[in-house]
PDB file of C-alpha atoms in Angstrom:
ATOM      1  CA  MET A  13      94.654 111.233  76.980  1.00  0.00           C
ATOM      2  CA  ALA A  14      96.991 112.166  79.748  1.00  0.00           C
ATOM      3  CA  THR A  15      97.176 110.224  83.007  1.00  0.00           C
ATOM      4  CA  THR A  16      94.687 111.721  85.467  1.00  0.00           C
ATOM      5  CA  GLU A  17      94.819 109.211  88.487  1.00  0.00           C
ATOM      6  CA  GLY A  18      97.177 111.668  90.457  1.00  0.00           C
ATOM      7  CA  ASN A  19      94.812 114.691  90.136  1.00  0.00           C
ATOM      8  CA  PHE A  20      93.268 114.013  93.590  1.00  0.00           C
ATOM      9  CA  THR A  21      96.005 112.825  95.438  1.00  0.00           C
ATOM     10  CA  GLY A  22      95.769 114.519  98.820  1.00  0.00           C
ATOM     11  CA  LYS A  23      92.206 115.923  98.148  1.00  0.00           C
ATOM     12  CA  ALA A  24      90.277 112.872  99.567  1.00  0.00           C
ATOM     13  CA  GLU A  25      89.329 114.370 102.935  1.00  0.00           C
ATOM     14  CA  ALA A  26      88.057 117.732 101.248  1.00  0.00           C
ATOM     15  CA  TYR A  27      86.550 115.645  98.717  1.00  0.00           C
ATOM     16  CA  SER A  28      84.763 113.617 101.100  1.00  0.00           C
ATOM     17  CA  LYS A  29      83.485 116.430 103.407  1.00  0.00           C
ATOM     18  CA  TYR A  30      82.564 119.223 100.909  1.00  0.00           C
ATOM     19  CA  ARG A  31      81.295 117.932  97.664  1.00  0.00           C
ATOM     20  CA  PRO A  32      77.644 117.836  97.064  1.00  0.00           C
ATOM     21  CA  SER A  33      75.581 114.695  97.169  1.00  0.00           C
ATOM     22  CA  TYR A  34      72.909 113.944  94.209  1.00  0.00           C
ATOM     23  CA  PRO A  35      69.511 114.130  94.182  1.00  0.00           C
ATOM     24  CA  PRO A  36      67.672 111.048  95.702  1.00  0.00           C
ATOM     25  CA  GLU A  37      65.183 111.350  92.773  1.00  0.00           C
ATOM     26  CA  ILE A  38      67.612 109.879  90.452  1.00  0.00           C
ATOM     27  CA  ILE A  39      66.890 106.488  92.009  1.00  0.00           C
ATOM     28  CA  LYS A  40      63.090 106.713  91.356  1.00  0.00           C
ATOM     29  CA  LEU A  41      63.642 107.989  87.898  1.00  0.00           C
ATOM     30  CA  LEU A  42      65.830 104.810  86.944  1.00  0.00           C
ATOM     31  CA  ASN A  43      62.916 102.693  88.816  1.00  0.00           C
ATOM     32  CA  ASP A  44      60.201 104.199  86.906  1.00  0.00           C
ATOM     33  CA  LYS A  45      61.312 104.632  83.478  1.00  0.00           C
ATOM     34  CA  TYR A  46      64.389 102.347  83.045  1.00  0.00           C
ATOM     35  CA  GLY A  47      63.041  99.038  84.940  1.00  0.00           C
ATOM     36  CA  PHE A  48      65.891  99.530  87.668  1.00  0.00           C
ATOM     37  CA  THR A  49      65.618  97.046  90.465  1.00  0.00           C
ATOM     38  CA  LYS A  50      67.589  96.559  93.944  1.00  0.00           C
ATOM     39  CA  ASP A  51      68.722  93.208  92.625  1.00  0.00           C
ATOM     40  CA  MET A  52      70.780  94.884  89.803  1.00  0.00           C
ATOM     41  CA  ILE A  53      74.623  95.273  90.226  1.00  0.00           C
ATOM     42  CA  VAL A  54      76.002  98.786  89.802  1.00  0.00           C
ATOM     43  CA  ALA A  55      79.735  99.546  89.030  1.00  0.00           C
ATOM     44  CA  ASP A  56      80.609 103.163  89.953  1.00  0.00           C
ATOM     45  CA  MET A  57      83.205 104.419  87.630  1.00  0.00           C
ATOM     46  CA  GLY A  58      85.687 107.115  88.930  1.00  0.00           C
ATOM     47  CA  CYS A  59      83.754 106.547  92.473  1.00  0.00           C
ATOM     48  CA  GLY A  60      85.829 109.213  94.423  1.00  0.00           C
ATOM     49  CA  THR A  61      84.988 109.051  98.172  1.00  0.00           C
ATOM     50  CA  GLY A  62      81.760 107.038  97.680  1.00  0.00           C
ATOM     51  CA  ILE A  63      79.140 109.816  97.358  1.00  0.00           C
ATOM     52  CA  LEU A  64      77.353 108.597  94.575  1.00  0.00           C
ATOM     53  CA  ALA A  65      77.862 104.910  95.401  1.00  0.00           C
ATOM     54  CA  SER A  66      76.112 105.531  98.777  1.00  0.00           C
ATOM     55  CA  MET A  67      72.771 106.322  97.460  1.00  0.00           C
ATOM     56  CA  PHE A  68      72.711 102.824  95.455  1.00  0.00           C
ATOM     57  CA  LEU A  69      73.895 101.216  98.526  1.00  0.00           C
ATOM     58  CA  GLU A  70      71.115 102.672 100.603  1.00  0.00           C
ATOM     59  CA  ASN A  71      68.676 101.485  97.764  1.00  0.00           C
ATOM     60  CA  GLY A  72      69.903  97.981  98.461  1.00  0.00           C
ATOM     61  CA  ASN A  73      72.008  97.709  95.276  1.00  0.00           C
ATOM     62  CA  THR A  74      75.323  95.717  95.193  1.00  0.00           C
ATOM     63  CA  VAL A  75      78.088  98.254  94.082  1.00  0.00           C
ATOM     64  CA  ILE A  76      81.537  97.918  92.712  1.00  0.00           C
ATOM     65  CA  CYS A  77      83.317 100.928  93.379  1.00  0.00           C
ATOM     66  CA  VAL A  78      86.077 101.661  90.881  1.00  0.00           C
ATOM     67  CA  ASP A  79      88.887 104.387  91.111  1.00  0.00           C
ATOM     68  CA  PRO A  80      92.476 104.554  90.014  1.00  0.00           C
ATOM     69  CA  ASN A  81      93.294 106.865  92.916  1.00  0.00           C
ATOM     70  CA  ASP A  82      94.323 105.054  96.079  1.00  0.00           C
ATOM     71  CA  ASP A  83      93.381 108.220  98.234  1.00  0.00           C
ATOM     72  CA  MET A  84      90.177 108.213  97.115  1.00  0.00           C
ATOM     73  CA  LEU A  85      89.406 104.844  97.274  1.00  0.00           C
ATOM     74  CA  ASN A  86      90.645 104.360 100.682  1.00  0.00           C
ATOM     75  CA  MET A  87      88.399 107.057 101.907  1.00  0.00           C
ATOM     76  CA  ALA A  88      85.481 105.482  99.981  1.00  0.00           C
ATOM     77  CA  ARG A  89      86.304 102.448 101.956  1.00  0.00           C
ATOM     78  CA  LYS A  90      86.288 104.201 105.215  1.00  0.00           C
ATOM     79  CA  ASN A  91      82.813 106.179 104.447  1.00  0.00           C
ATOM     80  CA  LEU A  92      80.938 102.702 103.005  1.00  0.00           C
ATOM     81  CA  SER A  93      82.540 100.640 105.622  1.00  0.00           C
ATOM     82  CA  ARG A  94      78.841 100.175 107.254  1.00  0.00           C
ATOM     83  CA  TYR A  95      77.726  98.321 104.317  1.00  0.00           C
ATOM     84  CA  SER A  96      78.287  94.788 103.178  1.00  0.00           C
ATOM     85  CA  ASN A  97      77.203  95.088  99.788  1.00  0.00           C
ATOM     86  CA  VAL A  98      80.095  96.914  98.368  1.00  0.00           C
ATOM     87  CA  THR A  99      83.521  95.973  96.918  1.00  0.00           C
ATOM     88  CA  PHE A 100      86.389  98.046  95.734  1.00  0.00           C
ATOM     89  CA  VAL A 101      88.683  97.846  92.829  1.00  0.00           C
ATOM     90  CA  ASN A 102      91.593  99.903  91.803  1.00  0.00           C
ATOM     91  CA  GLY A 103      90.762 100.453  88.262  1.00  0.00           C
ATOM     92  CA  LYS A 104      90.004 102.852  85.425  1.00  0.00           C
ATOM     93  CA  ALA A 105      86.830 103.296  82.998  1.00  0.00           C
ATOM     94  CA  GLU A 106      88.957 101.982  80.344  1.00  0.00           C
ATOM     95  CA  SER A 107      90.457  99.139  82.322  1.00  0.00           C
ATOM     96  CA  THR A 108      88.290  97.974  85.110  1.00  0.00           C
ATOM     97  CA  HIS A 109      89.339  94.397  85.847  1.00  0.00           C
ATOM     98  CA  LEU A 110      85.848  93.456  86.058  1.00  0.00           C
ATOM     99  CA  ASN A 111      84.702  90.185  84.645  1.00  0.00           C
ATOM    100  CA  ASP A 112      82.757  90.018  81.420  1.00  0.00           C
ATOM    101  CA  HIS A 113      79.059  90.937  81.545  1.00  0.00           C
ATOM    102  CA  SER A 114      79.265  91.294  85.282  1.00  0.00           C
ATOM    103  CA  VAL A 115      77.118  94.492  85.964  1.00  0.00           C
ATOM    104  CA  ASN A 116      73.823  95.716  85.071  1.00  0.00           C
ATOM    105  CA  VAL A 117      74.550  99.439  85.345  1.00  0.00           C
ATOM    106  CA  ILE A 118      77.329 101.682  85.258  1.00  0.00           C
ATOM    107  CA  THR A 119      77.362 105.021  86.961  1.00  0.00           C
ATOM    108  CA  ALA A 120      79.825 108.079  86.565  1.00  0.00           C
ATOM    109  CA  GLY A 121      79.285 110.805  89.078  1.00  0.00           C
ATOM    110  CA  GLN A 122      81.794 113.787  88.122  1.00  0.00           C
ATOM    111  CA  SER A 123      83.955 111.794  86.411  1.00  0.00           C
ATOM    112  CA  PHE A 124      82.923 111.123  82.658  1.00  0.00           C
ATOM    113  CA  HIS A 125      85.059 114.040  81.651  1.00  0.00           C
ATOM    114  CA  TRP A 126      88.114 112.010  82.929  1.00  0.00           C
ATOM    115  CA  PHE A 127      87.540 109.071  80.629  1.00  0.00           C
ATOM    116  CA  ASP A 128      88.934 108.055  77.239  1.00  0.00           C
ATOM    117  CA  GLU A 129      85.502 107.571  75.683  1.00  0.00           C
ATOM    118  CA  ASP A 130      86.310 105.162  72.791  1.00  0.00           C
ATOM    119  CA  LYS A 131      88.332 102.721  75.461  1.00  0.00           C
ATOM    120  CA  ALA A 132      86.013 103.254  78.083  1.00  0.00           C
ATOM    121  CA  LYS A 133      82.897 102.384  75.543  1.00  0.00           C
ATOM    122  CA  ARG A 134      84.790  99.116  74.729  1.00  0.00           C
ATOM    123  CA  GLU A 135      85.079  98.285  78.388  1.00  0.00           C
ATOM    124  CA  PHE A 136      81.553  98.951  79.155  1.00  0.00           C
ATOM    125  CA  ARG A 137      80.221  96.664  76.481  1.00  0.00           C
ATOM    126  CA  ARG A 138      82.507  94.021  77.750  1.00  0.00           C
ATOM    127  CA  ILE A 139      81.582  94.253  81.336  1.00  0.00           C
ATOM    128  CA  LEU A 140      77.607  95.043  80.885  1.00  0.00           C
ATOM    129  CA  LYS A 141      74.577  92.824  80.867  1.00  0.00           C
ATOM    130  CA  PRO A 142      70.946  93.678  80.467  1.00  0.00           C
ATOM    131  CA  PRO A 143      69.696  96.318  80.894  1.00  0.00           C
ATOM    132  CA  ASN A 144      72.974  97.709  79.843  1.00  0.00           C
ATOM    133  CA  LEU A 145      72.408 100.969  81.539  1.00  0.00           C
ATOM    134  CA  VAL A 146      74.997 103.883  81.848  1.00  0.00           C
ATOM    135  CA  VAL A 147      74.395 106.672  83.817  1.00  0.00           C
ATOM    136  CA  LEU A 148      76.542 109.943  83.567  1.00  0.00           C
ATOM    137  CA  ILE A 149      76.034 112.631  86.289  1.00  0.00           C
ATOM    138  CA  TRP A 150      77.151 116.066  87.212  1.00  0.00           C
ATOM    139  CA  ASN A 151      76.531 118.686  89.761  1.00  0.00           C
ATOM    140  CA  ASP A 152      77.076 121.861  87.708  1.00  0.00           C
ATOM    141  CA  ARG A 153      77.197 124.834  89.328  1.00  0.00           C
ATOM    142  CA  ASP A 154      74.282 127.246  88.680  1.00  0.00           C
ATOM    143  CA  VAL A 155      75.685 130.579  87.795  1.00  0.00           C
ATOM    144  CA  ARG A 156      72.086 132.227  87.463  1.00  0.00           C
ATOM    145  CA  ASP A 157      71.983 132.463  91.138  1.00  0.00           C
ATOM    146  CA  PRO A 158      74.377 135.297  92.130  1.00  0.00           C
ATOM    147  CA  PHE A 159      76.357 133.805  94.892  1.00  0.00           C
ATOM    148  CA  THR A 160      77.058 130.857  92.875  1.00  0.00           C
ATOM    149  CA  GLU A 161      78.284 133.310  89.930  1.00  0.00           C
ATOM    150  CA  GLN A 162      80.550 135.317  92.446  1.00  0.00           C
ATOM    151  CA  TYR A 163      82.058 131.843  93.495  1.00  0.00           C
ATOM    152  CA  GLU A 164      82.436 130.765  89.870  1.00  0.00           C
ATOM    153  CA  GLU A 165      84.505 133.823  89.128  1.00  0.00           C
ATOM    154  CA  ILE A 166      86.991 133.070  91.726  1.00  0.00           C
ATOM    155  CA  ILE A 167      87.347 129.623  90.639  1.00  0.00           C
ATOM    156  CA  ARG A 168      88.140 130.981  87.210  1.00  0.00           C
ATOM    157  CA  GLU A 169      90.691 133.496  88.393  1.00  0.00           C
ATOM    158  CA  PHE A 170      92.707 131.369  91.056  1.00  0.00           C
ATOM    159  CA  SER A 171      92.709 127.977  89.527  1.00  0.00           C
ATOM    160  CA  LYS A 172      95.145 125.816  87.317  1.00  0.00           C
ATOM    161  CA  GLY A 173      93.882 123.925  84.088  1.00  0.00           C
ATOM    162  CA  TYR A 174      90.273 125.206  84.882  1.00  0.00           C
ATOM    163  CA  ARG A 175      87.938 124.551  81.813  1.00  0.00           C
ATOM    164  CA  GLY A 176      84.288 124.908  83.290  1.00  0.00           C
ATOM    165  CA  THR A 177      82.235 123.026  85.757  1.00  0.00           C
ATOM    166  CA  GLY A 178      81.083 119.515  85.479  1.00  0.00           C
ATOM    167  CA  SER A 179      79.641 118.710  82.035  1.00  0.00           C
ATOM    168  CA  THR A 180      80.385 121.958  80.789  1.00  0.00           C
ATOM    169  CA  ALA A 181      83.854 121.261  80.857  1.00  0.00           C
ATOM    170  CA  ILE A 182      83.436 119.047  77.800  1.00  0.00           C
ATOM    171  CA  SER A 183      81.638 119.046  74.430  1.00  0.00           C
ATOM    172  CA  VAL A 184      78.024 117.605  74.144  1.00  0.00           C
ATOM    173  CA  GLU A 185      79.300 115.896  70.935  1.00  0.00           C
ATOM    174  CA  ARG A 186      81.433 113.483  73.186  1.00  0.00           C
ATOM    175  CA  ILE A 187      78.461 112.423  75.017  1.00  0.00           C
ATOM    176  CA  TYR A 188      76.098 112.186  71.994  1.00  0.00           C
ATOM    177  CA  SER A 189      78.835 110.255  70.367  1.00  0.00           C
ATOM    178  CA  PHE A 190      79.370 107.937  73.562  1.00  0.00           C
ATOM    179  CA  PHE A 191      75.827 106.877  73.466  1.00  0.00           C
ATOM    180  CA  ASN A 192      75.637 106.865  69.728  1.00  0.00           C
ATOM    181  CA  TYR A 193      73.517 109.577  69.477  1.00  0.00           C
ATOM    182  CA  ASP A 194      70.640 107.899  71.537  1.00  0.00           C
ATOM    183  CA  TYR A 195      70.157 108.763  75.058  1.00  0.00           C
ATOM    184  CA  ASP A 196      67.812 110.445  77.554  1.00  0.00           C
ATOM    185  CA  TYR A 197      68.586 113.921  79.454  1.00  0.00           C
ATOM    186  CA  TYR A 198      67.144 115.115  82.778  1.00  0.00           C
ATOM    187  CA  GLN A 199      68.098 117.853  85.254  1.00  0.00           C
ATOM    188  CA  MET A 200      67.177 118.771  88.640  1.00  0.00           C
ATOM    189  CA  ASP A 201      67.986 121.694  91.210  1.00  0.00           C
ATOM    190  CA  ASN A 202      70.508 120.914  93.977  1.00  0.00           C
ATOM    191  CA  LEU A 203      72.308 122.840  96.665  1.00  0.00           C
ATOM    192  CA  GLN A 204      75.047 122.906  99.364  1.00  0.00           C
ATOM    193  CA  GLU A 205      74.481 124.634 102.555  1.00  0.00           C
ATOM    194  CA  LEU A 206      78.166 125.708 103.627  1.00  0.00           C
ATOM    195  CA  ASP A 207      79.813 127.541 106.422  1.00  0.00           C
ATOM    196  CA  LEU A 208      83.351 129.298 105.869  1.00  0.00           C
ATOM    197  CA  ASP A 209      85.343 125.889 106.487  1.00  0.00           C
ATOM    198  CA  GLY A 210      82.994 124.313 103.913  1.00  0.00           C
ATOM    199  CA  LEU A 211      83.302 126.984 101.277  1.00  0.00           C
ATOM    200  CA  VAL A 212      87.185 126.979 101.416  1.00  0.00           C
ATOM    201  CA  GLY A 213      86.835 123.156 101.509  1.00  0.00           C
ATOM    202  CA  ARG A 214      84.724 122.883  98.690  1.00  0.00           C
ATOM    203  CA  TYR A 215      87.398 124.913  96.457  1.00  0.00           C
ATOM    204  CA  LEU A 216      90.254 122.828  97.940  1.00  0.00           C
ATOM    205  CA  SER A 217      88.469 119.618  96.870  1.00  0.00           C
ATOM    206  CA  THR A 218      88.996 120.254  93.130  1.00  0.00           C
ATOM    207  CA  SER A 219      91.342 119.095  90.910  1.00  0.00           C
ATOM    208  CA  TYR A 220      92.329 122.654  89.860  1.00  0.00           C
ATOM    209  CA  SER A 221      92.897 124.402  93.236  1.00  0.00           C
ATOM    210  CA  LEU A 222      95.832 126.061  94.105  1.00  0.00           C
ATOM    211  CA  LYS A 223      98.142 124.493  96.564  1.00  0.00           C
ATOM    212  CA  GLU A 224      99.460 126.146  99.532  1.00  0.00           C
ATOM    213  CA  ASP A 225     102.891 126.833  98.095  1.00  0.00           C
ATOM    214  CA  ASP A 226     101.431 128.812  95.051  1.00  0.00           C
ATOM    215  CA  PRO A 227     102.228 132.514  95.294  1.00  0.00           C
ATOM    216  CA  ARG A 228      98.236 133.146  94.746  1.00  0.00           C
ATOM    217  CA  TYR A 229      97.003 130.798  97.239  1.00  0.00           C
ATOM    218  CA  LYS A 230      96.808 133.397 100.036  1.00  0.00           C
ATOM    219  CA  ASP A 231      94.766 135.975  97.866  1.00  0.00           C
ATOM    220  CA  ALA A 232      92.328 133.140  96.834  1.00  0.00           C
ATOM    221  CA  MET A 233      91.510 132.364 100.498  1.00  0.00           C
ATOM    222  CA  SER A 234      91.351 135.965 101.151  1.00  0.00           C
ATOM    223  CA  ARG A 235      88.951 136.295  98.274  1.00  0.00           C
ATOM    224  CA  LEU A 236      86.801 133.083  99.608  1.00  0.00           C
ATOM    225  CA  GLN A 237      86.663 134.726 103.075  1.00  0.00           C
ATOM    226  CA  ASP A 238      85.372 138.050 101.479  1.00  0.00           C
ATOM    227  CA  LEU A 239      82.766 136.395  99.511  1.00  0.00           C
ATOM    228  CA  PHE A 240      81.578 134.401 102.499  1.00  0.00           C
ATOM    229  CA  THR A 241      81.646 137.296 104.865  1.00  0.00           C
ATOM    230  CA  THR A 242      79.416 139.662 102.425  1.00  0.00           C
ATOM    231  CA  ASN A 243      76.881 137.035 101.629  1.00  0.00           C
ATOM    232  CA  GLN A 244      76.665 134.777 104.836  1.00  0.00           C
ATOM    233  CA  LYS A 245      73.194 134.709 106.827  1.00  0.00           C
ATOM    234  CA  ASN A 246      73.474 132.973 110.017  1.00  0.00           C
ATOM    235  CA  GLY A 247      77.062 131.793 109.358  1.00  0.00           C
ATOM    236  CA  LYS A 248      76.130 129.722 106.140  1.00  0.00           C
ATOM    237  CA  ILE A 249      75.930 130.531 102.438  1.00  0.00           C
ATOM    238  CA  ILE A 250      74.247 128.335  99.526  1.00  0.00           C
ATOM    239  CA  LEU A 251      75.953 127.010  96.400  1.00  0.00           C
ATOM    240  CA  ARG A 252      73.356 126.179  93.808  1.00  0.00           C
ATOM    241  CA  TYR A 253      73.406 123.492  91.242  1.00  0.00           C
ATOM    242  CA  THR A 254      71.904 121.820  88.138  1.00  0.00           C
ATOM    243  CA  THR A 255      72.362 117.977  88.510  1.00  0.00           C
ATOM    244  CA  ARG A 256      72.522 116.939  84.892  1.00  0.00           C
ATOM    245  CA  VAL A 257      71.597 113.230  84.216  1.00  0.00           C
ATOM    246  CA  PHE A 258      72.214 111.364  80.992  1.00  0.00           C
ATOM    247  CA  ILE A 259      71.074 107.816  80.434  1.00  0.00           C
ATOM    248  CA  GLY A 260      71.821 105.481  77.659  1.00  0.00           C
ATOM    249  CA  ARG A 261      72.612 101.960  76.693  1.00  0.00           C
ATOM    250  CA  ILE A 262      75.740 100.557  75.785  1.00  0.00           C
ATOM    251  CA  MET A 263      75.272  97.259  73.732  1.00  0.00           C
TER     252      MET A 263
END
């Protein structure tokens, strides 16, 4: 698998400001069905700017934020600076630098599709301890919504290496295999309300967005502005998501 840690260099600010958060029902789900408690230690793999980690920190958990990209990790440090129960590690899912059997739960928000599954599974086995939970989460754009579908069409036209949104970018077989064909699946509705800067920023936060020196960049910005102008109400649009949650145990 190719090295990917540079894919988000220079995108940390946009990622922090314009990526959607995750439904708080995820915490309740883990509490109610998996015995998750505030005393458990969470390692957030590919933590990015700390969006998912903040939900577990608010819950009172100790969280270890792991990411290979210095820009993203530095933004996470800034965003999560008010918490005392967080540490930051420059590492990857395949090589976390964490101690053996040191974490109860591993989370991955919008990041599992970057992992080498076999190497990550070996590493997760090494660092996990009971209840040995792994929680994979994606906010996938809900293209049943007309506006979100139009945004998706622009993404497909003006992006490099785009293979789909979130979990749709990988085969279900990869997730089946990772969990040894034994996991639980849940989905929840989620949304973002954005102004024009937010819509443009949402696009620029992605690994596949065009850079300013690309000859098609201005066309992409023009299309996004036209899409916003046509659909905005009171200066805002809504992007809709299906949050997909895969929960299993790696023993």
